[in-house]
Short mmCIF file of C-alpha atoms in Angstrom, two decimals:
data_model
loop_
_atom_site.label_atom_id
_atom_site.label_comp_id
_atom_site.label_asym_id
_atom_site.label_seq_id
_atom_site.Cartn_x
_atom_site.Cartn_y
_atom_site.Cartn_z
CA MET A 1 143.62 79.98 -1.16
CA THR A 2 139.84 78.66 -0.95
CA PHE A 3 136.78 80.53 1.13
CA ASP A 4 136.47 77.75 3.09
CA GLN A 5 139.77 77.88 4.21
CA ILE A 6 139.18 81.61 5.20
CA GLN A 7 135.91 80.47 7.25
CA TYR A 8 138.01 78.10 8.68
CA PHE A 9 140.75 80.54 9.83
CA ILE A 10 138.02 82.81 11.11
CA ALA A 11 136.75 79.99 13.08
CA ILE A 12 140.24 79.18 14.82
CA ALA A 13 140.59 82.74 15.54
CA GLU A 14 137.11 83.44 17.11
CA CYS A 15 137.33 79.97 19.18
CA ASN A 16 140.87 79.87 20.27
CA THR A 17 141.20 76.04 19.77
CA TYR A 18 141.16 73.90 17.12
CA PHE A 19 138.85 71.54 18.97
CA ASP A 20 136.01 74.24 19.34
CA ALA A 21 136.39 75.42 15.62
CA ALA A 22 136.17 71.71 14.24
CA GLU A 23 132.87 71.15 16.21
CA GLU A 24 131.77 74.67 15.18
CA LEU A 25 132.37 74.19 11.48
CA ASN A 26 131.13 70.44 11.98
CA ILE A 27 134.47 68.92 10.37
CA SER A 28 137.25 66.74 11.96
CA GLN A 29 140.16 68.44 13.45
CA SER A 30 142.50 66.73 11.40
CA ALA A 31 140.86 68.24 8.25
CA LEU A 32 140.77 71.68 9.59
CA SER A 33 144.18 71.28 10.30
CA LYS A 34 145.49 70.55 7.07
CA GLN A 35 143.41 73.35 5.45
CA ILE A 36 145.17 76.07 7.54
CA ILE A 37 148.44 74.35 6.93
CA LYS A 38 147.75 74.29 3.21
CA LEU A 39 146.61 78.32 3.49
CA GLU A 40 149.60 79.01 5.46
CA LYS A 41 151.88 77.47 2.77
CA GLU A 42 150.36 79.21 0.18
CA LEU A 43 150.73 82.60 1.92
CA GLY A 44 154.00 81.71 3.16
CA VAL A 45 153.34 82.85 6.81
CA ALA A 46 152.41 81.19 9.94
CA LEU A 47 148.90 82.34 10.74
CA LEU A 48 148.64 80.59 14.08
CA ASP A 49 151.17 80.12 16.99
CA ARG A 50 150.93 76.29 17.80
CA SER A 51 153.34 76.81 20.73
CA ARG A 52 150.55 77.18 23.31
CA ARG A 53 147.40 75.25 23.85
CA LYS A 54 145.39 77.42 22.60
CA ALA A 55 145.07 78.98 19.25
CA SER A 56 146.87 82.09 19.14
CA LEU A 57 147.55 84.72 16.44
CA THR A 58 150.82 85.46 14.85
CA PRO A 59 151.20 89.25 13.66
CA ALA A 60 150.57 88.19 10.15
CA GLY A 61 147.74 85.80 11.29
CA GLU A 62 146.12 89.08 13.30
CA THR A 63 146.49 91.13 9.96
CA PHE A 64 144.98 88.22 7.80
CA TYR A 65 142.19 87.92 10.12
CA GLN A 66 141.01 91.64 9.59
CA ASP A 67 141.22 91.03 5.89
CA ALA A 68 139.30 87.71 6.21
CA LEU A 69 136.68 89.34 8.20
CA ALA A 70 136.18 92.21 5.41
CA LEU A 71 136.41 89.36 3.00
CA ARG A 72 133.29 87.66 4.73
CA ARG A 73 131.23 90.86 4.90
CA GLN A 74 131.88 91.51 1.34
CA TYR A 75 130.85 87.92 0.10
CA GLU A 76 127.73 88.19 2.40
CA ILE A 77 126.89 92.02 0.75
CA MET A 78 127.39 90.05 -2.57
CA ASN A 79 125.17 87.44 -2.04
CA LEU A 80 122.35 89.73 -0.52
CA SER A 81 123.04 91.89 -3.77
CA LEU A 82 122.34 89.03 -6.04
CA ILE A 83 119.50 87.73 -3.86
CA HIS A 84 117.64 90.81 -4.64
CA ILE A 85 118.75 90.97 -8.28
CA SER A 86 117.17 87.37 -8.82
CA GLU A 87 113.63 88.05 -6.98
CA PRO A 88 110.92 88.19 -9.63
CA THR A 89 109.74 91.85 -9.50
CA ARG A 90 105.99 92.46 -8.59
CA HIS A 91 103.54 94.78 -10.32
#
């Protein structure tokens, strides 16, 4: 699982369609779909219900979405911490 795949999944969950998510991410729908399929294969669960026109989350997808949001928040906190550490101190 890559952080990009997590970001892609979050975008689909929030945009409700592969098309809108791909537009937001500036990637092709095909590339987005392939990454989500790889993620689902690695996890061994279906995250999205593809039987409808809109991308809807499966129960596993709902759980993964909440965890993915927490991971993204932690990633952002980590980056902010590193920025503060890397800034030269002023005397």
